[in-house]
PDB file of C-alpha atoms in Angstrom:
ATOM      1  CA  THR A1054     -13.039   0.516  12.571  1.00  0.00           C
ATOM      2  CA  GLN A1055      -9.666   2.194  12.686  1.00  0.00           C
ATOM      3  CA  LEU A1056      -9.195   4.998  10.189  1.00  0.00           C
ATOM      4  CA  LEU A1057      -6.130   6.900   9.075  1.00  0.00           C
ATOM      5  CA  GLU A1058      -6.700  10.329   7.599  1.00  0.00           C
ATOM      6  CA  GLN A1059      -4.020  11.979   5.544  1.00  0.00           C
ATOM      7  CA  SER A1060      -3.843  15.681   4.759  1.00  0.00           C
ATOM      8  CA  PRO A1061      -3.630  17.418   2.506  1.00  0.00           C
ATOM      9  CA  GLN A1062      -5.040  15.118  -0.143  1.00  0.00           C
ATOM     10  CA  PHE A1063      -3.165  17.005  -2.876  1.00  0.00           C
ATOM     11  CA  LEU A1064      -0.199  19.373  -2.693  1.00  0.00           C
ATOM     12  CA  SER A1065       1.607  21.173  -5.499  1.00  0.00           C
ATOM     13  CA  ILE A1066       4.595  23.334  -4.613  1.00  0.00           C
ATOM     14  CA  GLN A1067       7.632  24.889  -6.240  1.00  0.00           C
ATOM     15  CA  GLU A1068      11.024  23.202  -6.173  1.00  0.00           C
ATOM     16  CA  GLY A1069      13.042  24.318  -3.160  1.00  0.00           C
ATOM     17  CA  GLU A1070      10.065  24.902  -0.861  1.00  0.00           C
ATOM     18  CA  ASN A1071       9.448  23.013   2.375  1.00  0.00           C
ATOM     19  CA  LEU A1072       6.295  21.031   3.123  1.00  0.00           C
ATOM     20  CA  THR A1073       4.664  18.894   5.768  1.00  0.00           C
ATOM     21  CA  VAL A1074       2.029  16.203   5.313  1.00  0.00           C
ATOM     22  CA  TYR A1075       0.037  14.675   8.116  1.00  0.00           C
ATOM     23  CA  CYS A1076      -1.378  11.297   9.076  1.00  0.00           C
ATOM     24  CA  ASN A1077      -3.965  11.305  11.864  1.00  0.00           C
ATOM     25  CA  SER A1078      -6.115   8.796  13.699  1.00  0.00           C
ATOM     26  CA  SER A1079      -8.166   8.529  16.865  1.00  0.00           C
ATOM     27  CA  SER A1080      -6.623   5.085  17.437  1.00  0.00           C
ATOM     28  CA  VAL A1081      -3.284   4.142  18.936  1.00  0.00           C
ATOM     29  CA  PHE A1082      -0.871   2.239  16.723  1.00  0.00           C
ATOM     30  CA  SER A1083       2.035   0.041  17.756  1.00  0.00           C
ATOM     31  CA  SER A1084       4.036   1.396  14.826  1.00  0.00           C
ATOM     32  CA  LEU A1085       3.560   3.445  11.700  1.00  0.00           C
ATOM     33  CA  GLN A1086       5.035   3.047   8.251  1.00  0.00           C
ATOM     34  CA  TRP A1087       5.459   5.575   5.433  1.00  0.00           C
ATOM     35  CA  TYR A1088       5.495   4.486   1.794  1.00  0.00           C
ATOM     36  CA  ARG A1089       6.020   6.390  -1.461  1.00  0.00           C
ATOM     37  CA  GLN A1090       4.326   5.296  -4.661  1.00  0.00           C
ATOM     38  CA  GLU A1091       5.308   6.513  -8.118  1.00  0.00           C
ATOM     39  CA  PRO A1092       2.991   6.287 -11.148  1.00  0.00           C
ATOM     40  CA  GLY A1093       2.718   2.771 -12.529  1.00  0.00           C
ATOM     41  CA  GLU A1094       4.533   1.211  -9.589  1.00  0.00           C
ATOM     42  CA  GLY A1095       3.715  -0.268  -6.206  1.00  0.00           C
ATOM     43  CA  PRO A1096       4.354   1.501  -2.892  1.00  0.00           C
ATOM     44  CA  VAL A1097       7.892   1.375  -1.538  1.00  0.00           C
ATOM     45  CA  LEU A1098       8.632   1.536   2.178  1.00  0.00           C
ATOM     46  CA  LEU A1099      10.460   4.692   3.306  1.00  0.00           C
ATOM     47  CA  VAL A1100      10.560   4.301   7.070  1.00  0.00           C
ATOM     48  CA  THR A1101       8.958   2.680  10.115  1.00  0.00           C
ATOM     49  CA  VAL A1102       8.526   4.591  13.389  1.00  0.00           C
ATOM     50  CA  VAL A1103       7.838   2.640  16.547  1.00  0.00           C
ATOM     51  CA  THR A1104       8.282   4.753  19.668  1.00  0.00           C
ATOM     52  CA  GLY A1105       6.046   7.675  20.637  1.00  0.00           C
ATOM     53  CA  GLY A1106       7.879  10.919  19.873  1.00  0.00           C
ATOM     54  CA  GLU A1107      10.383   9.166  17.623  1.00  0.00           C
ATOM     55  CA  VAL A1108      11.985  11.206  14.845  1.00  0.00           C
ATOM     56  CA  LYS A1109      13.709   9.593  11.880  1.00  0.00           C
ATOM     57  CA  LYS A1110      15.534  11.358   9.072  1.00  0.00           C
ATOM     58  CA  LEU A1111      16.066  10.091   5.545  1.00  0.00           C
ATOM     59  CA  LYS A1112      18.160  12.717   3.724  1.00  0.00           C
ATOM     60  CA  ARG A1113      15.758  15.689   3.291  1.00  0.00           C
ATOM     61  CA  LEU A1114      12.766  13.777   4.716  1.00  0.00           C
ATOM     62  CA  THR A1115      11.965  13.923   8.443  1.00  0.00           C
ATOM     63  CA  PHE A1116       9.377  11.584   9.926  1.00  0.00           C
ATOM     64  CA  GLN A1117       7.864  12.003  13.372  1.00  0.00           C
ATOM     65  CA  PHE A1118       5.590   9.703  15.370  1.00  0.00           C
ATOM     66  CA  GLY A1119       3.261  11.501  17.778  1.00  0.00           C
ATOM     67  CA  ASP A1120       3.827  11.132  21.501  1.00  0.00           C
ATOM     68  CA  ALA A1121       0.522   9.285  21.869  1.00  0.00           C
ATOM     69  CA  ARG A1122       1.219   7.115  18.785  1.00  0.00           C
ATOM     70  CA  LYS A1123      -1.995   8.290  17.103  1.00  0.00           C
ATOM     71  CA  ASP A1124      -0.476  10.547  14.454  1.00  0.00           C
ATOM     72  CA  SER A1125       2.581  11.122  12.347  1.00  0.00           C
ATOM     73  CA  SER A1126       4.052  13.761  10.075  1.00  0.00           C
ATOM     74  CA  LEU A1127       6.417  13.831   7.137  1.00  0.00           C
ATOM     75  CA  HIS A1128       8.419  17.013   6.536  1.00  0.00           C
ATOM     76  CA  ILE A1129      10.371  17.535   3.321  1.00  0.00           C
ATOM     77  CA  THR A1130      13.036  20.218   3.194  1.00  0.00           C
ATOM     78  CA  ALA A1131      13.922  21.883  -0.114  1.00  0.00           C
ATOM     79  CA  ALA A1132      11.615  19.696  -2.193  1.00  0.00           C
ATOM     80  CA  GLN A1133      12.942  18.316  -5.465  1.00  0.00           C
ATOM     81  CA  PRO A1134      11.010  17.106  -8.555  1.00  0.00           C
ATOM     82  CA  GLY A1135      12.144  13.589  -7.648  1.00  0.00           C
ATOM     83  CA  ASP A1136      10.027  13.820  -4.479  1.00  0.00           C
ATOM     84  CA  THR A1137       6.862  13.787  -6.608  1.00  0.00           C
ATOM     85  CA  GLY A1138       4.602  10.866  -5.826  1.00  0.00           C
ATOM     86  CA  LEU A1139       1.836   9.499  -3.631  1.00  0.00           C
ATOM     87  CA  TYR A1140       2.801   9.313   0.041  1.00  0.00           C
ATOM     88  CA  LEU A1141       0.954   6.686   2.072  1.00  0.00           C
ATOM     89  CA  CYS A1142       1.023   6.190   5.799  1.00  0.00           C
ATOM     90  CA  ALA A1143       0.117   2.808   7.266  1.00  0.00           C
ATOM     91  CA  GLY A1144      -0.641   2.160  10.915  1.00  0.00           C
ATOM     92  CA  VAL A1145      -0.050  -1.182  12.583  1.00  0.00           C
ATOM     93  CA  SER A1146      -2.726  -1.967  15.166  1.00  0.00           C
ATOM     94  CA  SER A1147      -2.282  -3.851  18.419  1.00  0.00           C
ATOM     95  CA  ALA A1148      -3.788  -6.840  16.593  1.00  0.00           C
ATOM     96  CA  SER A1149      -0.923  -6.594  14.079  1.00  0.00           C
ATOM     97  CA  LYS A1150      -3.168  -5.475  11.239  1.00  0.00           C
ATOM     98  CA  ILE A1151      -1.938  -2.830   8.792  1.00  0.00           C
ATOM     99  CA  ILE A1152      -4.324  -0.013   7.859  1.00  0.00           C
ATOM    100  CA  PHE A1153      -3.427   2.334   5.017  1.00  0.00           C
ATOM    101  CA  GLY A1154      -4.371   5.974   4.754  1.00  0.00           C
ATOM    102  CA  SER A1155      -5.754   7.336   1.483  1.00  0.00           C
ATOM    103  CA  GLY A1156      -2.535   9.176   0.690  1.00  0.00           C
ATOM    104  CA  THR A1157      -1.176  12.617  -0.136  1.00  0.00           C
ATOM    105  CA  ARG A1158      -0.435  13.214  -3.801  1.00  0.00           C
ATOM    106  CA  LEU A1159       2.595  15.500  -3.999  1.00  0.00           C
ATOM    107  CA  SER A1160       3.709  17.360  -7.113  1.00  0.00           C
ATOM    108  CA  ILE A1161       6.922  19.393  -7.175  1.00  0.00           C
ATOM    109  CA  ARG A1162       7.138  21.958  -9.982  1.00  0.00           C
ATOM    110  CA  PRO A1163      10.621  22.663 -11.402  1.00  0.00           C
TER     111      PRO A1163
ATOM    112  CA  ASN B 661      16.161  -8.844  -7.893  1.00  0.00           C
ATOM    113  CA  ALA B 662      12.616  -9.555  -9.052  1.00  0.00           C
ATOM    114  CA  GLY B 663      10.903  -9.147  -5.655  1.00  0.00           C
ATOM    115  CA  VAL B 664       7.140  -9.398  -6.196  1.00  0.00           C
ATOM    116  CA  THR B 665       5.993 -10.120  -9.762  1.00  0.00           C
ATOM    117  CA  GLN B 666       2.394  -9.653 -10.886  1.00  0.00           C
ATOM    118  CA  THR B 667       0.823 -10.774 -14.140  1.00  0.00           C
ATOM    119  CA  PRO B 668      -0.812  -9.507 -16.209  1.00  0.00           C
ATOM    120  CA  LYS B 669      -0.028  -5.774 -15.990  1.00  0.00           C
ATOM    121  CA  PHE B 670      -3.217  -4.753 -17.797  1.00  0.00           C
ATOM    122  CA  GLN B 671      -6.497  -6.527 -18.498  1.00  0.00           C
ATOM    123  CA  VAL B 672      -9.901  -5.581 -19.877  1.00  0.00           C
ATOM    124  CA  LEU B 673     -12.831  -7.871 -19.155  1.00  0.00           C
ATOM    125  CA  LYS B 674     -16.509  -7.900 -19.932  1.00  0.00           C
ATOM    126  CA  THR B 675     -19.038  -8.117 -17.104  1.00  0.00           C
ATOM    127  CA  GLY B 676     -19.495 -11.723 -16.068  1.00  0.00           C
ATOM    128  CA  GLN B 677     -16.143 -12.983 -17.324  1.00  0.00           C
ATOM    129  CA  SER B 678     -13.707 -14.651 -14.955  1.00  0.00           C
ATOM    130  CA  MET B 679      -9.984 -14.319 -14.593  1.00  0.00           C
ATOM    131  CA  THR B 680      -7.093 -15.017 -12.249  1.00  0.00           C
ATOM    132  CA  LEU B 681      -4.434 -12.515 -11.267  1.00  0.00           C
ATOM    133  CA  GLN B 682      -1.071 -14.122 -10.584  1.00  0.00           C
ATOM    134  CA  CYS B 683       1.506 -13.098  -7.992  1.00  0.00           C
ATOM    135  CA  ALA B 684       4.882 -14.608  -7.145  1.00  0.00           C
ATOM    136  CA  GLN B 685       7.615 -13.521  -4.736  1.00  0.00           C
ATOM    137  CA  ASP B 686      11.220 -14.671  -4.580  1.00  0.00           C
ATOM    138  CA  MET B 687      12.124 -13.349  -1.110  1.00  0.00           C
ATOM    139  CA  ASN B 688      11.089 -16.476   0.820  1.00  0.00           C
ATOM    140  CA  HIS B 689       8.444 -14.423   2.619  1.00  0.00           C
ATOM    141  CA  ASN B 690       5.827 -16.185   4.688  1.00  0.00           C
ATOM    142  CA  SER B 691       2.954 -13.694   4.343  1.00  0.00           C
ATOM    143  CA  MET B 692       1.272 -12.480   1.168  1.00  0.00           C
ATOM    144  CA  TYR B 693      -1.529 -10.001   0.523  1.00  0.00           C
ATOM    145  CA  TRP B 694      -3.916  -8.770  -2.151  1.00  0.00           C
ATOM    146  CA  TYR B 695      -5.068  -5.131  -2.158  1.00  0.00           C
ATOM    147  CA  ARG B 696      -7.147  -2.990  -4.436  1.00  0.00           C
ATOM    148  CA  GLN B 697      -6.411   0.713  -4.899  1.00  0.00           C
ATOM    149  CA  ASP B 698      -9.136   3.115  -5.958  1.00  0.00           C
ATOM    150  CA  PRO B 699      -8.871   6.912  -6.279  1.00  0.00           C
ATOM    151  CA  GLY B 700      -9.178   8.642  -2.905  1.00  0.00           C
ATOM    152  CA  MET B 701      -9.524   5.377  -1.005  1.00  0.00           C
ATOM    153  CA  GLY B 702      -5.972   4.229  -0.472  1.00  0.00           C
ATOM    154  CA  LEU B 703      -5.193   0.526  -0.331  1.00  0.00           C
ATOM    155  CA  ARG B 704      -7.912  -1.838   0.845  1.00  0.00           C
ATOM    156  CA  LEU B 705      -7.055  -5.400   1.832  1.00  0.00           C
ATOM    157  CA  ILE B 706      -8.972  -8.079  -0.072  1.00  0.00           C
ATOM    158  CA  TYR B 707      -7.403 -11.293   1.256  1.00  0.00           C
ATOM    159  CA  TYR B 708      -4.178 -12.280   2.911  1.00  0.00           C
ATOM    160  CA  SER B 709      -2.216 -15.421   3.632  1.00  0.00           C
ATOM    161  CA  ALA B 710      -0.238 -15.397   6.850  1.00  0.00           C
ATOM    162  CA  SER B 711       1.631 -18.537   5.862  1.00  0.00           C
ATOM    163  CA  GLU B 712       1.578 -21.285   3.266  1.00  0.00           C
ATOM    164  CA  GLY B 713      -1.682 -23.191   3.498  1.00  0.00           C
ATOM    165  CA  THR B 714      -3.720 -20.450   5.183  1.00  0.00           C
ATOM    166  CA  THR B 715      -5.870 -17.647   3.796  1.00  0.00           C
ATOM    167  CA  ASP B 716      -8.081 -15.081   5.513  1.00  0.00           C
ATOM    168  CA  LYS B 717     -10.539 -12.408   4.453  1.00  0.00           C
ATOM    169  CA  GLY B 718      -9.575  -8.783   4.579  1.00  0.00           C
ATOM    170  CA  GLU B 719     -11.714  -5.654   4.441  1.00  0.00           C
ATOM    171  CA  VAL B 720     -13.317  -6.174   0.995  1.00  0.00           C
ATOM    172  CA  PRO B 721     -13.383  -9.921   0.120  1.00  0.00           C
ATOM    173  CA  ASN B 722     -16.775 -10.148  -1.623  1.00  0.00           C
ATOM    174  CA  GLY B 723     -16.546 -11.245  -5.256  1.00  0.00           C
ATOM    175  CA  TYR B 724     -13.014 -12.618  -4.914  1.00  0.00           C
ATOM    176  CA  ASN B 725     -11.307 -15.901  -4.086  1.00  0.00           C
ATOM    177  CA  VAL B 726      -7.654 -16.643  -3.444  1.00  0.00           C
ATOM    178  CA  SER B 727      -5.293 -19.579  -3.543  1.00  0.00           C
ATOM    179  CA  ARG B 728      -1.920 -19.844  -1.803  1.00  0.00           C
ATOM    180  CA  LEU B 729      -0.476 -22.309  -4.276  1.00  0.00           C
ATOM    181  CA  ASN B 730       2.850 -22.638  -2.453  1.00  0.00           C
ATOM    182  CA  LYS B 731       5.133 -20.377  -0.452  1.00  0.00           C
ATOM    183  CA  ARG B 732       5.995 -18.297  -3.525  1.00  0.00           C
ATOM    184  CA  GLU B 733       2.636 -17.897  -5.239  1.00  0.00           C
ATOM    185  CA  PHE B 734      -0.661 -16.289  -4.230  1.00  0.00           C
ATOM    186  CA  SER B 735      -3.385 -15.887  -6.846  1.00  0.00           C
ATOM    187  CA  LEU B 736      -6.574 -13.812  -6.854  1.00  0.00           C
ATOM    188  CA  ARG B 737      -9.622 -14.964  -8.818  1.00  0.00           C
ATOM    189  CA  LEU B 738     -12.643 -13.008  -9.976  1.00  0.00           C
ATOM    190  CA  GLU B 739     -15.350 -15.567 -10.728  1.00  0.00           C
ATOM    191  CA  SER B 740     -17.861 -13.196 -12.349  1.00  0.00           C
ATOM    192  CA  ALA B 741     -16.379  -9.758 -12.916  1.00  0.00           C
ATOM    193  CA  ALA B 742     -18.474  -6.668 -12.201  1.00  0.00           C
ATOM    194  CA  PRO B 743     -17.801  -3.014 -13.165  1.00  0.00           C
ATOM    195  CA  SER B 744     -17.345  -2.212  -9.443  1.00  0.00           C
ATOM    196  CA  GLN B 745     -14.228  -4.385  -9.537  1.00  0.00           C
ATOM    197  CA  THR B 746     -12.498  -2.013 -11.934  1.00  0.00           C
ATOM    198  CA  SER B 747      -9.387  -1.060  -9.998  1.00  0.00           C
ATOM    199  CA  VAL B 748      -5.646  -1.409  -9.674  1.00  0.00           C
ATOM    200  CA  TYR B 749      -4.746  -4.597  -7.831  1.00  0.00           C
ATOM    201  CA  PHE B 750      -1.545  -4.929  -5.837  1.00  0.00           C
ATOM    202  CA  CYS B 751       0.062  -8.030  -4.431  1.00  0.00           C
ATOM    203  CA  ALA B 752       2.456  -7.677  -1.502  1.00  0.00           C
ATOM    204  CA  SER B 753       4.552  -9.906   0.694  1.00  0.00           C
ATOM    205  CA  SER B 754       6.241  -9.622   4.072  1.00  0.00           C
ATOM    206  CA  GLU B 755       8.680 -11.791   5.974  1.00  0.00           C
ATOM    207  CA  GLY B 756       6.085 -12.427   8.654  1.00  0.00           C
ATOM    208  CA  GLY B 757       2.782 -10.997   9.716  1.00  0.00           C
ATOM    209  CA  GLY B 758       2.516  -8.735  12.724  1.00  0.00           C
ATOM    210  CA  GLY B 759       2.616  -5.561  10.708  1.00  0.00           C
ATOM    211  CA  GLN B 760       6.036  -6.125   9.219  1.00  0.00           C
ATOM    212  CA  PRO B 761       6.863  -3.896   6.227  1.00  0.00           C
ATOM    213  CA  GLN B 762       5.407  -5.066   2.954  1.00  0.00           C
ATOM    214  CA  HIS B 763       7.015  -5.360  -0.458  1.00  0.00           C
ATOM    215  CA  PHE B 764       4.666  -4.600  -3.342  1.00  0.00           C
ATOM    216  CA  GLY B 765       4.440  -5.632  -6.954  1.00  0.00           C
ATOM    217  CA  ASP B 766       3.815  -3.070  -9.689  1.00  0.00           C
ATOM    218  CA  GLY B 767       0.106  -3.788  -9.918  1.00  0.00           C
ATOM    219  CA  THR B 768      -2.466  -5.099 -12.366  1.00  0.00           C
ATOM    220  CA  ARG B 769      -4.737  -2.492 -13.938  1.00  0.00           C
ATOM    221  CA  LEU B 770      -8.105  -4.151 -14.457  1.00  0.00           C
ATOM    222  CA  SER B 771     -11.064  -2.637 -16.306  1.00  0.00           C
ATOM    223  CA  ILE B 772     -14.464  -4.303 -16.339  1.00  0.00           C
ATOM    224  CA  LEU B 773     -16.795  -3.115 -19.100  1.00  0.00           C
TER     225      LEU B 773
END
């Protein structure tokens, strides 16, 4: 069974600080997706990374796919209260199945 | 744009009661999914439908049934609700299978007493 572990599980930081959250597995994925979920809503896709070593930027968010395509990270620069939410990574297996991690709950204090 | 619409948004049931969760998408997507989300456990796939007329079991199908009524609609039925089925249920759709990005509804919060 493929598993995706996300760390930390919870993170609370001050506005303006930088942070990194991680998504790790022992399995290789053909691609990896990052979603953000706000309270009372469904997850919304932020980005998909496909190539090992790929880096994608979305304003203050930087996503990286590991060289071996087993892990990924999300770095937020100068966090804002609007970044608060649950961040989910989802790996796509070679059999085209999507597996979700358990998420990192991020809280940004004004 | 409506996207993926789920009804109802909230429901409280007694153990043993049955109910159907409704989901409809207006994006002409081929694939649809039902997940449950529990604290600390992320999203777990209950059933999915790769295309109209087909359904397949996911990771946690026991106690549930599904119907792909047409291309737009995919319903989830609990025949005899149990407290362990208390959860938030999400419907999602994607243009195709193969791990394509999914579009989610806002969820149904279900409590079984």
